[in-house]
Tab-separated table of C-alpha atoms in Angstrom:
chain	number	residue	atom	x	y	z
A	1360	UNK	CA	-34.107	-7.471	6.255
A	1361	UNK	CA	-33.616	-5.461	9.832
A	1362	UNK	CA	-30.246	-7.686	9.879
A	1363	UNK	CA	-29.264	-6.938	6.588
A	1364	UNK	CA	-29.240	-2.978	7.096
A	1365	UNK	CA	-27.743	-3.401	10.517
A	1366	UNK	CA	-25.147	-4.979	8.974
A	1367	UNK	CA	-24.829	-3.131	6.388
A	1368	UNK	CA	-24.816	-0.441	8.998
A	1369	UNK	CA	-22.126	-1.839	10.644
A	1370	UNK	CA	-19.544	-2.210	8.188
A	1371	UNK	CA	-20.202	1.645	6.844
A	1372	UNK	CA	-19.700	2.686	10.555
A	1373	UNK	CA	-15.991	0.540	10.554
A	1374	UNK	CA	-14.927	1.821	7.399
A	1375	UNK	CA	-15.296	5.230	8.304
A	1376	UNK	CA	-13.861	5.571	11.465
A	1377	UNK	CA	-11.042	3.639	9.749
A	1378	UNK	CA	-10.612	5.968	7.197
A	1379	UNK	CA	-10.771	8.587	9.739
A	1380	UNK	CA	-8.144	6.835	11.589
A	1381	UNK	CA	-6.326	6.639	8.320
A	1382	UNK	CA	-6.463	10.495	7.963
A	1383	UNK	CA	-5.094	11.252	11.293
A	1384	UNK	CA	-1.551	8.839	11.030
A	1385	UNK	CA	-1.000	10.118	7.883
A	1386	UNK	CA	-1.920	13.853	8.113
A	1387	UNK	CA	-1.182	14.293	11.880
A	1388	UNK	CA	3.069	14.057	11.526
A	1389	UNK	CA	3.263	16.257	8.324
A	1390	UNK	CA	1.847	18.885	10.811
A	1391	UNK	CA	4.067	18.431	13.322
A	1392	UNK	CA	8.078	18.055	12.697
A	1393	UNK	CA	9.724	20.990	14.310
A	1394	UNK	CA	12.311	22.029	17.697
A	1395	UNK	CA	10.767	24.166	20.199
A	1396	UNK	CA	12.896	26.249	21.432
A	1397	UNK	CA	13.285	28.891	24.435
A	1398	UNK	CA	15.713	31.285	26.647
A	1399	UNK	CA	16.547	33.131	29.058
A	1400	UNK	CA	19.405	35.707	30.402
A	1401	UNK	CA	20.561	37.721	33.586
A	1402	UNK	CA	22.422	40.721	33.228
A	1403	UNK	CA	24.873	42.260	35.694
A	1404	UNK	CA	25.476	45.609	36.109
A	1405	UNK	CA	28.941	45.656	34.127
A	1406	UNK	CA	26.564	44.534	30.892
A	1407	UNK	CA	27.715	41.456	31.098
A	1408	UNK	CA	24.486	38.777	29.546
A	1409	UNK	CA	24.482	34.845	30.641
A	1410	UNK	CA	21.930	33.460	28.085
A	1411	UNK	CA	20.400	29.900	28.780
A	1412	UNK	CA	19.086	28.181	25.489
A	1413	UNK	CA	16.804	25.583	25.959
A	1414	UNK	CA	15.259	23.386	22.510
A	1415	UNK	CA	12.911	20.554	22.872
A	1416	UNK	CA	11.188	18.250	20.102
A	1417	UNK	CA	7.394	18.118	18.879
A	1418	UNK	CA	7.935	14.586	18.315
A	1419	UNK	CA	7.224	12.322	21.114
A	1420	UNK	CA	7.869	8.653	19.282
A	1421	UNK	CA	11.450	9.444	17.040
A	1422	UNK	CA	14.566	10.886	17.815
A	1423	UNK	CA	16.068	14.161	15.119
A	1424	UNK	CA	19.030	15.974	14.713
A	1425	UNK	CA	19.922	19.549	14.989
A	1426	UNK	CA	20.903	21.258	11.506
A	1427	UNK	CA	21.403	25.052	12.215
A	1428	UNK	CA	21.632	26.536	15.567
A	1429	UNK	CA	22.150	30.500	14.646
A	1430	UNK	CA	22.426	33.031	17.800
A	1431	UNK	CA	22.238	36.983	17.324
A	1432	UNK	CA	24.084	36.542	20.645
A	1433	UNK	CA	27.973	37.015	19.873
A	1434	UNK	CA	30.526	34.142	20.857
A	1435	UNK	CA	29.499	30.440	20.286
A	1436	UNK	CA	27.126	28.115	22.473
A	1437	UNK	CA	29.164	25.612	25.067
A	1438	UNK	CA	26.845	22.844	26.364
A	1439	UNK	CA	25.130	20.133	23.787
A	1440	UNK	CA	23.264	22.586	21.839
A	1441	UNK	CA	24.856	22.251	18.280
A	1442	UNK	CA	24.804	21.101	14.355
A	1443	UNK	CA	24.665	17.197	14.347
A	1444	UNK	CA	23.047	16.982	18.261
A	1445	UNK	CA	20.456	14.570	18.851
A	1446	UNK	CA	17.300	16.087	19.420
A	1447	UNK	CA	15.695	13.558	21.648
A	1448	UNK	CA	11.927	12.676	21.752
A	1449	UNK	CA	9.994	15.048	23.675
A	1450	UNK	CA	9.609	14.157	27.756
A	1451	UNK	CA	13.220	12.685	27.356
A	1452	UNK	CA	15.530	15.410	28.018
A	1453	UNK	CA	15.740	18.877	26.111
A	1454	UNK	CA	19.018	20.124	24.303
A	1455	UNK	CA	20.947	22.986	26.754
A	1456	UNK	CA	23.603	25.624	25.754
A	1457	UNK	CA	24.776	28.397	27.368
A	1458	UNK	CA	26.769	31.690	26.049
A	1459	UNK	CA	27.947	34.756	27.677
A	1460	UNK	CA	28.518	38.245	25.880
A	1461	UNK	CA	29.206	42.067	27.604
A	1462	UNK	CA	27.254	44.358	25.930
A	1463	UNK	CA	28.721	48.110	26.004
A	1464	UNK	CA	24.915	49.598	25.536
A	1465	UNK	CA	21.342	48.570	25.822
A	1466	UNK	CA	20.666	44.800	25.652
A	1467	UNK	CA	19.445	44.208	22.004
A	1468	UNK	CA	16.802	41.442	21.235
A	1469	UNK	CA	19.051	38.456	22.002
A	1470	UNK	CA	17.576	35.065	19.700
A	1471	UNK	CA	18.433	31.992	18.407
A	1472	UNK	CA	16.979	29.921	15.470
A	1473	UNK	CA	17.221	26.196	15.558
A	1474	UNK	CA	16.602	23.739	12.728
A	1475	UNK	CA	16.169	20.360	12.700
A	1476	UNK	CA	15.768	16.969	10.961
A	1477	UNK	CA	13.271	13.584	11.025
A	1478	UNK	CA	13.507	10.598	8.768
A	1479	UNK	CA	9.681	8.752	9.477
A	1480	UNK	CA	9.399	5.807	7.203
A	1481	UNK	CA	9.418	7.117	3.438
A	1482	UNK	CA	9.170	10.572	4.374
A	1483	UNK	CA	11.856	13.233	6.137
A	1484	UNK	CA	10.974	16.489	8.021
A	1485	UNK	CA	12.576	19.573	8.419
A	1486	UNK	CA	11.730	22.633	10.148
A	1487	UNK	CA	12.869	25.652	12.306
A	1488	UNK	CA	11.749	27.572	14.794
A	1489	UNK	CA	13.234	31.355	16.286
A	1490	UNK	CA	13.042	32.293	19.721
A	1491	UNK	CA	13.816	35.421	21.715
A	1492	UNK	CA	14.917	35.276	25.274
A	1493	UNK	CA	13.218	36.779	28.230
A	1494	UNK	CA	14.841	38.209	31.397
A	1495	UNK	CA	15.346	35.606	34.085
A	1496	UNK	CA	13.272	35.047	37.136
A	1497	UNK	CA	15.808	33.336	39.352
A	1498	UNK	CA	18.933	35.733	38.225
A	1499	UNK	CA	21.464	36.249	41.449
A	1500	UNK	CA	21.781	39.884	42.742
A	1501	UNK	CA	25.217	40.246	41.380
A	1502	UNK	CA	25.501	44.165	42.408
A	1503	UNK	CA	27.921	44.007	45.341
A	1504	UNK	CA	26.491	46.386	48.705
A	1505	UNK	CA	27.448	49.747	48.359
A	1506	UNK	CA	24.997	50.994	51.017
A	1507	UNK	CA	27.874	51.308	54.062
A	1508	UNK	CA	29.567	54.146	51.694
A	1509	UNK	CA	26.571	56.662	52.296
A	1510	UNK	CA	25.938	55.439	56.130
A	1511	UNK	CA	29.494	57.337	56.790
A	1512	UNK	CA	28.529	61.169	55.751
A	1513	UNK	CA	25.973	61.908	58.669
A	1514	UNK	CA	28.684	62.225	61.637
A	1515	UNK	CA	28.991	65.310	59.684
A	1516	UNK	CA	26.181	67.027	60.803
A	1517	UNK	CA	27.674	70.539	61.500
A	1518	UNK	CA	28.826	71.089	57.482
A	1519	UNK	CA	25.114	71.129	56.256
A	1520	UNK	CA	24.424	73.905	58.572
A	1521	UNK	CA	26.299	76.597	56.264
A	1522	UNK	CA	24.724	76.209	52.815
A	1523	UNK	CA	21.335	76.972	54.120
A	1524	UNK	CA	21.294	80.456	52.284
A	1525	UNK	CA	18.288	80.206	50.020
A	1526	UNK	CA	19.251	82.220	47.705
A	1527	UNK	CA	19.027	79.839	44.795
A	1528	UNK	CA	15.379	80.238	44.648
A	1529	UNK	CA	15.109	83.108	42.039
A	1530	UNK	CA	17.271	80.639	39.795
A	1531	UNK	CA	14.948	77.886	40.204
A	1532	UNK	CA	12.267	79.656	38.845
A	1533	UNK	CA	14.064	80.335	35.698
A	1534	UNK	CA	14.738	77.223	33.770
A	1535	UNK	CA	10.895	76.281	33.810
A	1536	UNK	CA	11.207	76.565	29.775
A	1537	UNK	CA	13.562	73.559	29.576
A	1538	UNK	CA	11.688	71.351	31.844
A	1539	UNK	CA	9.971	69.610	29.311
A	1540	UNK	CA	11.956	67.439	26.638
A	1541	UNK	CA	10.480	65.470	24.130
A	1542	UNK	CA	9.575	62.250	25.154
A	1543	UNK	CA	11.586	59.776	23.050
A	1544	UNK	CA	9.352	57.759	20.749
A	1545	UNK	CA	8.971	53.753	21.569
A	1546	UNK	CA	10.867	51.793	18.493
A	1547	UNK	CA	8.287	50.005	16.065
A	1548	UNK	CA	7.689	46.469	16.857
A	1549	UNK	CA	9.620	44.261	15.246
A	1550	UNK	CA	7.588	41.536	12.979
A	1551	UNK	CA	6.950	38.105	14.062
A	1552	UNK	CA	9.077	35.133	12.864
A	1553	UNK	CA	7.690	32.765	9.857
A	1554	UNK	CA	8.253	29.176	9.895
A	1555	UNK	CA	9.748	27.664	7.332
A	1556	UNK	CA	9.418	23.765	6.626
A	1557	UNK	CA	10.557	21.185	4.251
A	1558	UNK	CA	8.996	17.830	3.631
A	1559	UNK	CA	10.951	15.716	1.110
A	1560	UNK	CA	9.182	12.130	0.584
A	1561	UNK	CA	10.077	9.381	-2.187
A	1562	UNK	CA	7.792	11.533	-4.714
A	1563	UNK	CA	7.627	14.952	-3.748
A	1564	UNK	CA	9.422	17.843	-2.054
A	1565	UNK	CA	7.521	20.005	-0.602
A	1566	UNK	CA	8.446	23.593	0.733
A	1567	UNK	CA	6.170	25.055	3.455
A	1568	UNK	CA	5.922	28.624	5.126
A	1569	UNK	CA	3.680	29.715	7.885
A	1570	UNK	CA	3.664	33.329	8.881
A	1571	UNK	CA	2.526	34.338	12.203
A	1572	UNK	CA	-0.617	37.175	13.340
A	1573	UNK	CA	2.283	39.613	13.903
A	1574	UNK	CA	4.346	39.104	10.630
A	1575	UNK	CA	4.445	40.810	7.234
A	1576	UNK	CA	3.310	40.041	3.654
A	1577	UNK	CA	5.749	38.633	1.437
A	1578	UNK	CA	5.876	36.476	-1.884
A	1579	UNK	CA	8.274	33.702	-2.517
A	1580	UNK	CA	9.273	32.066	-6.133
A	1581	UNK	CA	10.628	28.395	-6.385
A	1582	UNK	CA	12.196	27.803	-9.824
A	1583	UNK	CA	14.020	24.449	-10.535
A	1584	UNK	CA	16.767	23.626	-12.671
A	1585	UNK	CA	14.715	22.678	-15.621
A	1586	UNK	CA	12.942	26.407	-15.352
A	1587	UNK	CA	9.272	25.410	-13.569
A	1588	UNK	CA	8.571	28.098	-11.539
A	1589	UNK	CA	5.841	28.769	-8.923
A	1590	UNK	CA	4.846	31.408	-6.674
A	1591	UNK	CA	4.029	31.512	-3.045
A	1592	UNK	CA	2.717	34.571	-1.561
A	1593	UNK	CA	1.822	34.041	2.106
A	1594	UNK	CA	-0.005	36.511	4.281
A	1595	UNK	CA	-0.106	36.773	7.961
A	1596	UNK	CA	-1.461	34.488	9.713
A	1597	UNK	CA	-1.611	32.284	7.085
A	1598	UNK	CA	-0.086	28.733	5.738
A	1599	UNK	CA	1.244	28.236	2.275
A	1600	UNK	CA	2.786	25.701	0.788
A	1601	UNK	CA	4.769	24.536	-2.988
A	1602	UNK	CA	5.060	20.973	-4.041
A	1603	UNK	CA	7.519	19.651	-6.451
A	1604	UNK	CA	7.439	16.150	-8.512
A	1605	UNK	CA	10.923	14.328	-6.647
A	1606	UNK	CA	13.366	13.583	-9.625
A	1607	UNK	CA	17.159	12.585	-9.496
A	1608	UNK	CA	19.028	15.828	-9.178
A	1609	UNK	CA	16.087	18.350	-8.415
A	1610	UNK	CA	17.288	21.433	-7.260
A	1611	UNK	CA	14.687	24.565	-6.353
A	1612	UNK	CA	16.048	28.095	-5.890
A	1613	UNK	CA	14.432	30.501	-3.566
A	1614	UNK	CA	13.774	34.215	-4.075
A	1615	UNK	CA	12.313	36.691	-1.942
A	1616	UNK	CA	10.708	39.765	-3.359
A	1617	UNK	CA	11.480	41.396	-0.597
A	1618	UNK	CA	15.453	41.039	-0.641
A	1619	UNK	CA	18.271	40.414	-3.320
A	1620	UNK	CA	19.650	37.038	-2.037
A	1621	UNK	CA	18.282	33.786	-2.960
A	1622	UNK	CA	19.023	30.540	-1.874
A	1623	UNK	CA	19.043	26.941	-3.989
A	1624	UNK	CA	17.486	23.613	-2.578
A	1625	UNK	CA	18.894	19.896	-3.665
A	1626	UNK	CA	15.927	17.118	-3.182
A	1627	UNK	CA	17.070	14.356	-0.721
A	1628	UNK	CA	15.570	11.334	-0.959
A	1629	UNK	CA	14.658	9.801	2.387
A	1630	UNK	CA	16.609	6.345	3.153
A	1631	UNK	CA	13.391	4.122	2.928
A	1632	UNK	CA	13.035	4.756	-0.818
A	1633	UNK	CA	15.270	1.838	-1.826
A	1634	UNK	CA	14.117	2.174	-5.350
A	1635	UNK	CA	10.881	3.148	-5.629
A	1636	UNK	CA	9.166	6.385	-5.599
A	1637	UNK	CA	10.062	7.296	-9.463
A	1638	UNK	CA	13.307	5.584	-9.370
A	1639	UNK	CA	15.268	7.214	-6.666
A	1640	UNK	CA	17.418	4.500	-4.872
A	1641	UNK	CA	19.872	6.000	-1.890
A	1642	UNK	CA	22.648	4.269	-0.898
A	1643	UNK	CA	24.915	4.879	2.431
A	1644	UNK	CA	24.650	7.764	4.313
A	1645	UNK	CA	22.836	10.521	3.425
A	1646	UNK	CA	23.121	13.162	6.813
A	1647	UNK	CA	25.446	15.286	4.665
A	1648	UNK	CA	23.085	15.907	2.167
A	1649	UNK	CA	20.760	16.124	4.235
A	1650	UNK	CA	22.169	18.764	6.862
A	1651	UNK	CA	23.103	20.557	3.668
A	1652	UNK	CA	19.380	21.070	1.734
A	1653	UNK	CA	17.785	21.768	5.687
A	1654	UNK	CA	20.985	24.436	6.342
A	1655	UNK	CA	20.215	25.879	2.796
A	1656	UNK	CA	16.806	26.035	3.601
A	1657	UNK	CA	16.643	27.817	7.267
A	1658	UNK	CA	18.791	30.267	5.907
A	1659	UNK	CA	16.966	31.246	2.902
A	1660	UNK	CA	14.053	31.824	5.957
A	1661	UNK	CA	16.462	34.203	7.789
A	1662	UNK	CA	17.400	36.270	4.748
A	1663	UNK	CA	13.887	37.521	5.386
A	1664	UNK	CA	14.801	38.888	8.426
A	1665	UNK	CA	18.461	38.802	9.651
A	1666	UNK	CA	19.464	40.412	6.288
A	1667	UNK	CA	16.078	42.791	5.742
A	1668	UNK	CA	17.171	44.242	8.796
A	1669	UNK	CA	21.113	44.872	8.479
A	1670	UNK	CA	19.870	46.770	5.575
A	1671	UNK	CA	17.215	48.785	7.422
A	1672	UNK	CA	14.533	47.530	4.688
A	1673	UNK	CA	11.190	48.485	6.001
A	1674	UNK	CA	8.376	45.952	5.385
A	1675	UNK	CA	4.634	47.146	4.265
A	1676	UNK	CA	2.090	44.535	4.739
């Protein structure tokens, strides 16, 4: 009997660590899935900004490709950050670009949003992250020495000898009034990014939005072409998601209720279907398609934001 429930014991004990197991390959990648970017500039004194983009992958075991790269830095990237790149696995080499831009007034917030794409098995992966660059540690002094100019003026030691009348000091005391000007109020900080993902497997398409501590309540509606609509309202700090049924010739349009342009999805089926999953064989090629639905995507995300703020819309959470 002691045998019996040992063994019994056993196999209970094996079945649920595989199930466990089981839960962790399947549920571990659909987390993952998206570029990591970063950056970093020097400025010299003419205004002139050298920005160094940097984008990584959280994948470690499959190579993607870059779909968007969009910079609020004017001019385009040189280097091998751009649309169709191979984003390598991660601890094999990161994805570089460089860009250069004179600014005539204060640096603005200078960032870049990258998007990219995974085909595992059955399933593919999109998602974006945006970055804003920091000041460089390692920028070259670029200002040229202008300290021999001031060295010349004391061999003239007998001129400053003649202004010493102090009679300026009644004037001094007058303009004590004016002394004190408003001190100019810090801008509002700006909101933090969301994240916006799309999982498309043999069944399902699946649109997901994470919105960051820092960011701003907002509420999204995904209608398809047939007229099934859901709503996604995401909060900060929080993960949402939508899930459609995959079909031949799905399309879901996005709309913000937070600005006037929306944005309309097609379902791509991921290669490995081959038939199954509800009927949806691909043939050839599909990184058109592809490139297309994730582009379509990342920049319904940045209406949110790149077009919220052209128009000056101010967000209430």
């Amino acid at each position: 009997m002691n045998r019996l429930h040992l063994r019994r014991a056993a196999v209970l004990t094996v079945g649920t660590l595989l199930g466990l197991a089981g839960v962790v390959t399947v549920a571990g990648p659909a987390a993952a899935h998206h570029p990591e970017p970063s950056g970093s500039y020097c400025a010299a004194e003419n205004g002139t900004v050298t920005v160094t983009w940097s984008v990584i992958s959280s994948e470690t075991d499959i190579s993607g490709r870059i779909t968007t790269v969009e910079s609020t830095v004017p001019g385009a990237i040189s280097g091998g950050l751009a649309v169709g790149a191979e984003l390598k696995p991660a601890g094999q080499g990161p994805l570089t670009g460089t860009q250069t831009h004179t600014f005539t007034g204060p640096i603005p917030e200078l960032k870049l949003t990258v998007g990219a794409h995974w085909e595992r098995g059955r399933k593919s992966h999109d998602g974006e992250r945006t970055v804003t660059a920091r000041p460089g540690r390692n920028c070259a002094t670029q200002s040229p020495s202008p300290s021999p100019s001031p060295s010349t003026p004391p061999s003239t030691t007998p001129t400053p000898s003649t202004p010493a009348s102090p009679t300026p000091t009644p004037s001094a005391s007058v303009p004590p009034s004016p002394s004190t000007p408003p001190a100019p109020s810090a801008p509002p900080a700006e909101p933090g990014e969301p994240v916006f993902k799309l999982d498309q497997d043999c069944d399902s398409m699946t649109f997901i939005v994470e919105n960051p501590a820092d960011g701003i309540a907002f509420a999204a509606t995904f209608t398809t072409e047939k007229g099934e609509s859901r709503k996604l309202v995401s909060e900060p700090g929080k993960a949402g998601s939508v899930e459609f049924e995959a079909y031949r010739g799905l399309t879901v349009t996005v709309k913000y209720d937070v600005v006037e342009e929306s944005e309309t999805i097609p379902y791509t089926a991921p290669r490995d279907c081959s038939g199954q999953g509800g009927g949806l064989p691909v043939t050839g090629p599909a990184a058109g398609a592809i490139a297309g639905g994730a582009a379509l995507l990342l920049a319904a995300g940045a209406v949110l934001f790149v077009v919220a703020r052209r128009r000056r819309i101010r967000f209430t959470a």
